[in-house]
PDB file of C-alpha atoms in Angstrom:
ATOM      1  CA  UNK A1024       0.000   0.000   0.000  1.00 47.00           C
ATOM      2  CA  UNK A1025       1.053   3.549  -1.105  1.00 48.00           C
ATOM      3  CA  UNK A1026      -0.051   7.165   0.425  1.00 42.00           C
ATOM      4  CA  UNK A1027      -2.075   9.087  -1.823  1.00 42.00           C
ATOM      5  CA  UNK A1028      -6.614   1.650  -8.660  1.00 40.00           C
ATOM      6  CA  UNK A1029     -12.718 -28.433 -31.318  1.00 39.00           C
ATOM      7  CA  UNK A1030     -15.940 -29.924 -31.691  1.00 35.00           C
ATOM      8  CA  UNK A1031     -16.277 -31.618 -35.294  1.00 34.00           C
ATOM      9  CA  UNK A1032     -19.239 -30.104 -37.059  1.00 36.00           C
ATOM     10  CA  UNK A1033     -21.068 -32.499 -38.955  1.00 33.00           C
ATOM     11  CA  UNK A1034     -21.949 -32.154 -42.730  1.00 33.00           C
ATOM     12  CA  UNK A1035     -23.762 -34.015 -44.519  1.00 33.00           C
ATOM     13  CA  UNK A1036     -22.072 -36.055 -47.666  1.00 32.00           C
ATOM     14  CA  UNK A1037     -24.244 -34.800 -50.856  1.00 32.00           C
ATOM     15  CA  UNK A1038     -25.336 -38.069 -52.654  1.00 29.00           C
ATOM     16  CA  UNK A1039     -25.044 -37.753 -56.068  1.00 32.00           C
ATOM     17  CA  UNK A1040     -28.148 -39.663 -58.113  1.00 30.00           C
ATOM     18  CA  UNK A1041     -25.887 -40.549 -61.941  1.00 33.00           C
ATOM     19  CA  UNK A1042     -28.048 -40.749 -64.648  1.00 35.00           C
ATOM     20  CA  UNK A1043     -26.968 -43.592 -67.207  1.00 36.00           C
ATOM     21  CA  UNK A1044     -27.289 -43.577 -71.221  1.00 36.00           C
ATOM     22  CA  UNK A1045     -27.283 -46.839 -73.509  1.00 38.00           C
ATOM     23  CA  UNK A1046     -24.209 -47.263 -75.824  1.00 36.00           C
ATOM     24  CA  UNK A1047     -25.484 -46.638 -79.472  1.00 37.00           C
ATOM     25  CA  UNK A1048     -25.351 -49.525 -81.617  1.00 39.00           C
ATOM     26  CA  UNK A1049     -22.466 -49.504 -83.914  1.00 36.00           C
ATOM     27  CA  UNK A1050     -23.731 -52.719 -85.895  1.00 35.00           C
ATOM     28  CA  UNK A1051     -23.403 -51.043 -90.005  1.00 34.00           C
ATOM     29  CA  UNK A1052     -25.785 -52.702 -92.858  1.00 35.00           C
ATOM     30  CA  UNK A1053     -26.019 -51.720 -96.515  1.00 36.00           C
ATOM     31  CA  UNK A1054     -28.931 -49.702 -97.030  1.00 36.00           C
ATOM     32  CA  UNK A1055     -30.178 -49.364-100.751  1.00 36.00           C
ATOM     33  CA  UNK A1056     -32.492 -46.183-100.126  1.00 40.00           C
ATOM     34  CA  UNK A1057     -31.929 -43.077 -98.201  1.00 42.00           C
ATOM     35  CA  UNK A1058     -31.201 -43.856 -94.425  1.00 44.00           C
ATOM     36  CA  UNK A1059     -33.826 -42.798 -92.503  1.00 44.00           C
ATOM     37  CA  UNK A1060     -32.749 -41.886 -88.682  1.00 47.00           C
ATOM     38  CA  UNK A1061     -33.720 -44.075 -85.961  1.00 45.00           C
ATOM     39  CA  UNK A1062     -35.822 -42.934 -83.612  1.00 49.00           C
ATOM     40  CA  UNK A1063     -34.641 -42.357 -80.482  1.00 47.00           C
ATOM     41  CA  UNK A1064     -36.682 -42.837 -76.870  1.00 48.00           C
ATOM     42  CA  UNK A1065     -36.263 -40.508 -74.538  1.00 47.00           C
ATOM     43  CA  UNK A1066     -37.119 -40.837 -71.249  1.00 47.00           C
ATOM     44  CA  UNK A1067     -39.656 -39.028 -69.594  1.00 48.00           C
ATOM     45  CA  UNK A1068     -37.856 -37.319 -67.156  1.00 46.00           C
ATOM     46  CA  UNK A1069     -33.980 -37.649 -66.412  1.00 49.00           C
ATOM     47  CA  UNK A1070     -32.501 -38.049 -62.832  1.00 46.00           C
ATOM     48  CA  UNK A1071     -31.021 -35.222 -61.753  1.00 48.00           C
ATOM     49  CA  UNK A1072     -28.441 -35.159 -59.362  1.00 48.00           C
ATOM     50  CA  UNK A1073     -29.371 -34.092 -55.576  1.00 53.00           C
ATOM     51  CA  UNK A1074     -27.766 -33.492 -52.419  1.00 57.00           C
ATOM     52  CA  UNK A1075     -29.182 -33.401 -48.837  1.00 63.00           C
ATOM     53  CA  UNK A1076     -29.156 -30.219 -47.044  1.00 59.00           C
ATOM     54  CA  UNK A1077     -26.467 -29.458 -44.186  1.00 61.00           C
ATOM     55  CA  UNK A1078     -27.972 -30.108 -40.795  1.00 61.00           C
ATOM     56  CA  UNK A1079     -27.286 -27.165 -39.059  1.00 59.00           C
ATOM     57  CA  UNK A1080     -23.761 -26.652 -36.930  1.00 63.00           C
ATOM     58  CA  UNK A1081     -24.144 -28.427 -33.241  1.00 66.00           C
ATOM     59  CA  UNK A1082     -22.596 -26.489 -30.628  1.00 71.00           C
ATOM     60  CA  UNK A1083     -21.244 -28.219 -27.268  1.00 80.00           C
ATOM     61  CA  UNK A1084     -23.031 -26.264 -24.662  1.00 89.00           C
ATOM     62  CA  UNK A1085     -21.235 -23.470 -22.340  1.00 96.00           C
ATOM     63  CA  UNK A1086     -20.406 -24.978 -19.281  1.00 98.00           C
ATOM     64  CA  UNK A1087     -20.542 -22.568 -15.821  1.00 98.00           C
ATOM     65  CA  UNK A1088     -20.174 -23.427 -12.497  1.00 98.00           C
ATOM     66  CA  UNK A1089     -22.982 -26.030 -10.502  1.00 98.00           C
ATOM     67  CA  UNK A1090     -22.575 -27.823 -14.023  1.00 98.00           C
ATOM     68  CA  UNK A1091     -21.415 -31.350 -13.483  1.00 97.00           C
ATOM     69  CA  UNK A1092     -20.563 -34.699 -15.780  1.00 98.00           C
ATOM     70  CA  UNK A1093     -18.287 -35.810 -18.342  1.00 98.00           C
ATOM     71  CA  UNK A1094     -17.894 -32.387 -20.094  1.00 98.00           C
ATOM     72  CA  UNK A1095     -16.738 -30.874 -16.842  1.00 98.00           C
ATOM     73  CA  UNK A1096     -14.470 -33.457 -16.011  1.00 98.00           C
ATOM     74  CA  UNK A1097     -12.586 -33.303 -19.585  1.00 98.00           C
ATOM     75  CA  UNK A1098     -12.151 -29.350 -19.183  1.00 98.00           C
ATOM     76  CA  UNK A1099     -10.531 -29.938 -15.172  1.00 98.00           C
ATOM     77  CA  UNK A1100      -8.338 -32.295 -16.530  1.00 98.00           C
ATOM     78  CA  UNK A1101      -7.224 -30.258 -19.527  1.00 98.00           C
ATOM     79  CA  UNK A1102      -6.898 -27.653 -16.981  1.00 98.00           C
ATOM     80  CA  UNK A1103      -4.811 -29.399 -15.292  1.00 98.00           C
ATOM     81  CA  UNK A1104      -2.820 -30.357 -17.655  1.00 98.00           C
ATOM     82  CA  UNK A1105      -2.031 -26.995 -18.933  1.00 98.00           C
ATOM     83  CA  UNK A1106      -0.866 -26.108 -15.311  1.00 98.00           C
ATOM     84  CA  UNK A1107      -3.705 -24.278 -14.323  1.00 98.00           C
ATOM     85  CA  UNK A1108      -4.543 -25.008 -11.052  1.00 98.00           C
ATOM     86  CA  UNK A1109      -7.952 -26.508 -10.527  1.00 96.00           C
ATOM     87  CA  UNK A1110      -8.017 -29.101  -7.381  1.00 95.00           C
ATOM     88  CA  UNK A1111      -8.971 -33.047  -8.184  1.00 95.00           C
ATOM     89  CA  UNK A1112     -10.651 -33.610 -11.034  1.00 97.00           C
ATOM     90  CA  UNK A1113     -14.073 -34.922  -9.836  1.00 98.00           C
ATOM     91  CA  UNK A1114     -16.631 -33.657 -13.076  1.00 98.00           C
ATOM     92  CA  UNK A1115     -18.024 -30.943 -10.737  1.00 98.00           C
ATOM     93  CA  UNK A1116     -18.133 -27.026 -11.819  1.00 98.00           C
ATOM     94  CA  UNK A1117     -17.586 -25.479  -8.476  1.00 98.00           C
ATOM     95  CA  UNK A1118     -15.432 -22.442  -7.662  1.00 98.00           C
ATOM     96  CA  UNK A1119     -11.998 -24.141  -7.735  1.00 98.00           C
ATOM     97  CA  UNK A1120     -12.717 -24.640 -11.867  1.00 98.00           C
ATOM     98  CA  UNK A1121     -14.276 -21.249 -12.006  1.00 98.00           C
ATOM     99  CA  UNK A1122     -10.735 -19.724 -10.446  1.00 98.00           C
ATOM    100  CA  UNK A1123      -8.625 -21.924 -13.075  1.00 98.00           C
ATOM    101  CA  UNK A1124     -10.848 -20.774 -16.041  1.00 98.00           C
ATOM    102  CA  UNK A1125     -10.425 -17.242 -15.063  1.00 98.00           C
ATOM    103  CA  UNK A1126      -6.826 -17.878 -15.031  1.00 98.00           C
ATOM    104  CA  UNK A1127      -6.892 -19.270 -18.728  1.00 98.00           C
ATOM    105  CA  UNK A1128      -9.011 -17.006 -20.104  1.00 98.00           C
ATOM    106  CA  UNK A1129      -6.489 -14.285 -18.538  1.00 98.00           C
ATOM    107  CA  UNK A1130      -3.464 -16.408 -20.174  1.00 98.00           C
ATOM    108  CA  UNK A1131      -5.774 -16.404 -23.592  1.00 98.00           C
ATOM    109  CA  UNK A1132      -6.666 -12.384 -23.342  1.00 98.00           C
ATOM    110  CA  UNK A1133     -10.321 -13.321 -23.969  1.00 98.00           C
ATOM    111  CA  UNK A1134     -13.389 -12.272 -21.608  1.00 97.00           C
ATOM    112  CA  UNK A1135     -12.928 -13.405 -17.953  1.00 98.00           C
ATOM    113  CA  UNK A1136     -16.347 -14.402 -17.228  1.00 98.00           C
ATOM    114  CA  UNK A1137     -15.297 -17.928 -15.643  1.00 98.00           C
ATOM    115  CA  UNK A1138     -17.630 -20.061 -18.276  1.00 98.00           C
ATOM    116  CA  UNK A1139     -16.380 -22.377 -21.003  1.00 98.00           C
ATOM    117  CA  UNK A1140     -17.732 -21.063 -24.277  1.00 98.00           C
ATOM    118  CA  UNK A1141     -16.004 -21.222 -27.530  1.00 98.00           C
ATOM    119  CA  UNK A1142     -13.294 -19.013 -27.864  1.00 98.00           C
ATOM    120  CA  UNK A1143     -12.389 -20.789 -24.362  1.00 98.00           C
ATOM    121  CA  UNK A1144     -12.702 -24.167 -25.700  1.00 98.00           C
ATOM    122  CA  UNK A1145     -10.585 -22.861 -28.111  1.00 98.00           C
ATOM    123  CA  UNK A1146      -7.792 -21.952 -25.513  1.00 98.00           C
ATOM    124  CA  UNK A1147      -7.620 -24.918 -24.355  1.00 98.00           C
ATOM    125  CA  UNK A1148      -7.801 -26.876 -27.277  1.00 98.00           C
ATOM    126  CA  UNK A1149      -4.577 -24.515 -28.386  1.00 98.00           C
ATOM    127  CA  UNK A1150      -2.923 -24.924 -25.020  1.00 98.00           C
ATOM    128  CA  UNK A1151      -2.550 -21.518 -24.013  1.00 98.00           C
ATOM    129  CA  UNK A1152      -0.174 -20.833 -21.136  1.00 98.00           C
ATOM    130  CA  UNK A1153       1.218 -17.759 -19.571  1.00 98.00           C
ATOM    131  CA  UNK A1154       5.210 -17.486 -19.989  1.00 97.00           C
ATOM    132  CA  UNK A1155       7.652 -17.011 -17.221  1.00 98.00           C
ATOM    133  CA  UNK A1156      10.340 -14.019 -16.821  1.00 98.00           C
ATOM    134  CA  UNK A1157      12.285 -15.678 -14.727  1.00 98.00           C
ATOM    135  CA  UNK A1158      14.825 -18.958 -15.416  1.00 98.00           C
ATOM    136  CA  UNK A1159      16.036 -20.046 -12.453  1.00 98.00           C
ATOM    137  CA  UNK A1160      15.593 -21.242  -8.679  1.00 98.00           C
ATOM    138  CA  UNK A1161      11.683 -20.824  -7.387  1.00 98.00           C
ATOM    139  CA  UNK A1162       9.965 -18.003  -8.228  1.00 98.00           C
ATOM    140  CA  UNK A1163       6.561 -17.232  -7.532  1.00 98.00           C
ATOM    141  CA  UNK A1164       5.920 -14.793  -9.739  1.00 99.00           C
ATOM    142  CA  UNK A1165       2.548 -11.886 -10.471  1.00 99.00           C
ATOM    143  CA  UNK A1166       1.267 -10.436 -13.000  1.00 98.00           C
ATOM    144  CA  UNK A1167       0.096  -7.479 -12.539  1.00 98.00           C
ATOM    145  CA  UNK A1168      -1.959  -6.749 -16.017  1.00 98.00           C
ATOM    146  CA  UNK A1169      -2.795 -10.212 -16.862  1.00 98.00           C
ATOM    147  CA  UNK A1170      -3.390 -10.615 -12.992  1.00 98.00           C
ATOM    148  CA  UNK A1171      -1.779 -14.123 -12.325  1.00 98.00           C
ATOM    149  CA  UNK A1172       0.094 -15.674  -9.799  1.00 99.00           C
ATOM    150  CA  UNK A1173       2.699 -18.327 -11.218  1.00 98.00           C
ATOM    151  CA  UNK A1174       4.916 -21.071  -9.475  1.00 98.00           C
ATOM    152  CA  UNK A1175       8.260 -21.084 -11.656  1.00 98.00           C
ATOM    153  CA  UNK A1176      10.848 -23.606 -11.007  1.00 98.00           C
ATOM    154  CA  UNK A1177      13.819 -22.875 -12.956  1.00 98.00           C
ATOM    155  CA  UNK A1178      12.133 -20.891 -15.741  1.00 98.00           C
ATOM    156  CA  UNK A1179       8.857 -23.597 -16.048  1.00 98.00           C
ATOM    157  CA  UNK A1180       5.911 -22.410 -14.819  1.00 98.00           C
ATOM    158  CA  UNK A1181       4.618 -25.404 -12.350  1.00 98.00           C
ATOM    159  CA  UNK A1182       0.976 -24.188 -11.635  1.00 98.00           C
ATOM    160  CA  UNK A1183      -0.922 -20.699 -12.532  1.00 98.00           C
ATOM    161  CA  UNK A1184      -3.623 -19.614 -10.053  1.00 99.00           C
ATOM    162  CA  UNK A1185      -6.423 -16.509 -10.504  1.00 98.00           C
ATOM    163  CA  UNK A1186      -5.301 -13.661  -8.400  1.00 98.00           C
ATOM    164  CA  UNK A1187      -6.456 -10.409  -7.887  1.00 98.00           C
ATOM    165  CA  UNK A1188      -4.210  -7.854  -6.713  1.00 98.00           C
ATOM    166  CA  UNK A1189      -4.464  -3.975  -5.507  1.00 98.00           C
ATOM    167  CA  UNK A1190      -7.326  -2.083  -7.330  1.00 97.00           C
ATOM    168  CA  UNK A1191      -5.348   1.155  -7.381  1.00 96.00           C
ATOM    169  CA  UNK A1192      -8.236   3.383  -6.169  1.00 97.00           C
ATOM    170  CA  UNK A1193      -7.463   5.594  -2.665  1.00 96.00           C
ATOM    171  CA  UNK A1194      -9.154   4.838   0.358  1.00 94.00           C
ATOM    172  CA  UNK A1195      -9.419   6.331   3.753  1.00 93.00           C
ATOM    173  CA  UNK A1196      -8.042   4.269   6.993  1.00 90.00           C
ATOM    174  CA  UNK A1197      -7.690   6.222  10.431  1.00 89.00           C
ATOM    175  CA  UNK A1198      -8.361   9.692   8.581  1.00 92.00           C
ATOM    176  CA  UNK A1199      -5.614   9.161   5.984  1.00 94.00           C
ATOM    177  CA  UNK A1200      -6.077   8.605   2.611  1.00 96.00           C
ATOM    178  CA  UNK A1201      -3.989   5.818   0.545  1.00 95.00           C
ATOM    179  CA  UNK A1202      -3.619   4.291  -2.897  1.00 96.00           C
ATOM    180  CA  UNK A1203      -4.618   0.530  -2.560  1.00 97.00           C
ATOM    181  CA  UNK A1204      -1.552  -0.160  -5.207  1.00 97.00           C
ATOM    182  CA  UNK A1205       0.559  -3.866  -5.758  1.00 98.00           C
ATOM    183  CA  UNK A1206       4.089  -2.038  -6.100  1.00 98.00           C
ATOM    184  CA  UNK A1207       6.235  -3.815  -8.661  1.00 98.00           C
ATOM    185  CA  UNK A1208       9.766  -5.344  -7.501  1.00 98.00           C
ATOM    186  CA  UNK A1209      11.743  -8.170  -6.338  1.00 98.00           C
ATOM    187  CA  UNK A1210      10.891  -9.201  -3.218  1.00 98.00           C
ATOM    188  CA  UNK A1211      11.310 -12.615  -0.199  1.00 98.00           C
ATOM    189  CA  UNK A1212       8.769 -13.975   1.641  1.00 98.00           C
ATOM    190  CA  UNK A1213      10.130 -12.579   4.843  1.00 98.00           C
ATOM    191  CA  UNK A1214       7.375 -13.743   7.443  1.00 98.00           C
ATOM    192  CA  UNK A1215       3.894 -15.857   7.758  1.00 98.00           C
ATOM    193  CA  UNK A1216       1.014 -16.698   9.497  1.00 98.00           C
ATOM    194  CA  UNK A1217      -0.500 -20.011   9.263  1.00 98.00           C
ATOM    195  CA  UNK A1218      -4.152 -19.261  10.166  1.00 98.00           C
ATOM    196  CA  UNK A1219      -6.678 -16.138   9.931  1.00 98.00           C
ATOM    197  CA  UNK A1220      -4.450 -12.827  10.415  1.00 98.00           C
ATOM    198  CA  UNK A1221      -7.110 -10.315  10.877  1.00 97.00           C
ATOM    199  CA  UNK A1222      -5.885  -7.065   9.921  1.00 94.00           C
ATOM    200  CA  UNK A1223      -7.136  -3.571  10.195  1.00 92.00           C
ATOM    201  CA  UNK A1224      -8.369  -3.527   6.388  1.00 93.00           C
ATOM    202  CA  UNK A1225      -9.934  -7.269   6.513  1.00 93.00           C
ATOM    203  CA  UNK A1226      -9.327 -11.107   6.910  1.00 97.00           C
ATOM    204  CA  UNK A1227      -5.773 -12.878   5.429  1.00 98.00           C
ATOM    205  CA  UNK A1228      -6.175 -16.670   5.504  1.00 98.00           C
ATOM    206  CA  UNK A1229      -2.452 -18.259   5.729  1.00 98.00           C
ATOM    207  CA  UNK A1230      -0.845 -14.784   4.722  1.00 98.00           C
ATOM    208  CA  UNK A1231       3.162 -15.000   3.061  1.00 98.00           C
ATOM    209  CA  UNK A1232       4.345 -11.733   3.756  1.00 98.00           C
ATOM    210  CA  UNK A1233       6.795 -10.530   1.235  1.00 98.00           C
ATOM    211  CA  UNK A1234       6.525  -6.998   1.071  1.00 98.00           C
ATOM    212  CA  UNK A1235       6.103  -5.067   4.397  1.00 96.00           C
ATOM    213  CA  UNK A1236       2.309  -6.021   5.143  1.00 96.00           C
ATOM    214  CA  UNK A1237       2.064  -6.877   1.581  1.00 98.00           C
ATOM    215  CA  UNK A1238       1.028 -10.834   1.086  1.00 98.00           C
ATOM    216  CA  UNK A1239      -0.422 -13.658  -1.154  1.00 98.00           C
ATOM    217  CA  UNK A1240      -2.930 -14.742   1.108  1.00 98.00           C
ATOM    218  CA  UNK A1241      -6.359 -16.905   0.475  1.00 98.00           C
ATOM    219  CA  UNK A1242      -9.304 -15.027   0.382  1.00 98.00           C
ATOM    220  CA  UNK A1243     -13.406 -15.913   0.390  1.00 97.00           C
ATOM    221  CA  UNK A1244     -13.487 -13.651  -2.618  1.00 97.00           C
ATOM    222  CA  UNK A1245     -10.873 -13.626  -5.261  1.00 98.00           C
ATOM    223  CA  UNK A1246     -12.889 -11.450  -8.862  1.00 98.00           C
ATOM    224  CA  UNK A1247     -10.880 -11.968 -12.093  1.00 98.00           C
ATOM    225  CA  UNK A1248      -9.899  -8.187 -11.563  1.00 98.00           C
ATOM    226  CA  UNK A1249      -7.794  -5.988  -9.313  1.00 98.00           C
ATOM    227  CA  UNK A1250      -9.437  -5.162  -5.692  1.00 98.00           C
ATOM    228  CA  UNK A1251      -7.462  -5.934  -2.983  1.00 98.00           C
ATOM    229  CA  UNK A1252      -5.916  -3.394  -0.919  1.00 97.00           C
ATOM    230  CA  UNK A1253      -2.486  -4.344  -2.400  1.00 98.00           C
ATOM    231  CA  UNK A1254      -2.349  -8.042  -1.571  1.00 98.00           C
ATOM    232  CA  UNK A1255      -2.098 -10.531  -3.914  1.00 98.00           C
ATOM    233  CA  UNK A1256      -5.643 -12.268  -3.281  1.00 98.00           C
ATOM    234  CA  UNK A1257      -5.767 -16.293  -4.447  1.00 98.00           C
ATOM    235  CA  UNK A1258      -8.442 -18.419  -3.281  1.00 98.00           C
ATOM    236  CA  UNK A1259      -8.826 -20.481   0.096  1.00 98.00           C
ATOM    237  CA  UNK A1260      -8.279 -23.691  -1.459  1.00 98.00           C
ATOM    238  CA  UNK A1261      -4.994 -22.484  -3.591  1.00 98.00           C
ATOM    239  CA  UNK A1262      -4.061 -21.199  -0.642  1.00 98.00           C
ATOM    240  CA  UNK A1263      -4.114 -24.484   1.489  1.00 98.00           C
ATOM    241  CA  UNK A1264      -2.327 -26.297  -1.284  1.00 98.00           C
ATOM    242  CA  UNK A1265       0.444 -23.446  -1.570  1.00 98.00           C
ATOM    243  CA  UNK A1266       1.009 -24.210   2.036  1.00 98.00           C
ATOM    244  CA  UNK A1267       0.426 -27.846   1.889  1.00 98.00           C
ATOM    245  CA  UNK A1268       2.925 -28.600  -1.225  1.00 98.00           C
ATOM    246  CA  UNK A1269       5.524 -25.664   0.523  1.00 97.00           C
ATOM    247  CA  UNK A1270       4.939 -23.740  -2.809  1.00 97.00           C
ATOM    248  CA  UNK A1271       6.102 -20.234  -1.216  1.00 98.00           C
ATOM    249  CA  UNK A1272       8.140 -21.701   2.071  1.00 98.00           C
ATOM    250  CA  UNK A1273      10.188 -18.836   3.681  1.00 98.00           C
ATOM    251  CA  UNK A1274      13.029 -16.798   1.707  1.00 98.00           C
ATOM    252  CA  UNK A1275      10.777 -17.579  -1.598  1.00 98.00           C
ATOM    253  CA  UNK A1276      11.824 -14.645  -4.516  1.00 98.00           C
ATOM    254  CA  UNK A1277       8.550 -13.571  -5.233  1.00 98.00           C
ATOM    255  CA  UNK A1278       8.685 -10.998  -8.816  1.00 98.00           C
ATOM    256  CA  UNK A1279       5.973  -8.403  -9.151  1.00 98.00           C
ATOM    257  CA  UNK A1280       5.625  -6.744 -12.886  1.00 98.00           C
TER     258      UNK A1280
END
């Protein structure tokens, strides 16, 4: 904080109705008075060729969170996959997905609404993923305009999560007025608190401190756009597995740009 904001369409194959002729008969005779022309039948009414009309262009439905089923479950474990982090794969649309969608449609620079429509079907058929600045040691690093938190081990980004960090707009605490601003820099995780820190501007679940009273902390509400106070807001869930798989263990570089 700083004194002062690719689904197959189906077409249908045309079928193609050939109409056949007889071979004329090349038998010759000698004819002693003027040849008259055969006649020659012709049929009623020839077959003309035909084709059956498109059926119209299926689309898979948009899938949004309280969805469920097979759908679901192929998106998580693309998600996965990709290294967007989205929990176990269990074919349920809940707010872990919703986080990791908002993450790839960040990554993809396509509307963060947290559904799976097309163009974000199309991200993931693609396999669009964020790329690290730094190459090497662990570094968590944040995005600041595409508003992502990455995992980087030795220049490979190990797992992207949704974040949303300061909104940049002032705000008044104790009769002073400050700008709720994510300052950019290299920074350590200097200090922690494995629980509920609550502070004088809200609740920090498991808060890594790396930048004065600056964290990444879990949060119960973590938009796909800047509004924290200047935290780096991920959800509770990516928070718990941060600390459970020592993600962002003391002395961590974290890079803010």
């Amino acid at each position: 904080m700083r004194k002062v904001p690719t689904f197959t369409a189906m077409m249908a194959t045309a079928l193609v109705l050939a109409g056949g002729c007889d071979s004329p008969d090349r038998t010759t005779s000698r004819v002693t008075a003027s040849p008259v022309p055969p006649k020659v039948s012709t049929p009623a009414s020839e077959p003309s060729a035909t084709s059956q009309p498109a059926e119209p262009k299926e689309e898979p439905r948009k899938l949004k969170r309280g969805d469920k089923g097979d759908e679901v479950l192929a998106v998580q474990r693309r998600l996965t996959e990709l290294g967007y982090w989205n929990g176990e794969a269990d074919g349920r649309f809940g707010g872990t997905t919703q986080q990791a969608v908002y993450a790839l449609q960040k990554a993809a620079g396509i509307s963060r609404d947290g559904t799976v429509g097309p163009k974000t079907r199309r991200a993931l058929d693609e396999g669009v993923r964020p790329r690290a600045r730094s190459s090497s040691g662990r570094v968590v690093e944040i995005s600041l305009r595409r508003q992502l938190l990455m995992v980087v081990d030795d220049g490979r980004i190990m797992q992207v999560f949704n974040t949303s960090t300061g909104s940049n707009e002032n705000y008044e605490q104790e009769g002073k007025t400050f700008l709720a601003d994510t300052p950019t820099g290299r920074f350590r995780v200097g200090r922690q608190i494995d629980g509920w820190r609550d502070a004088p501007l809200g609740l920090l679940w498991r808060p890594k401190y790396f930048n004065g009273g600056i964290a990444v902390h879990g949060a119960n509400s973590v938009p796909p756009y800047p509004a924290s106070h200047g935290c780096a807001r991920v959800s509770i869930a990516a928070m718990n597995w941060m600390w459970g798989h020592d993600a962002l263990p003391l002395k961590t570089r974290v890079w803010v740009y």
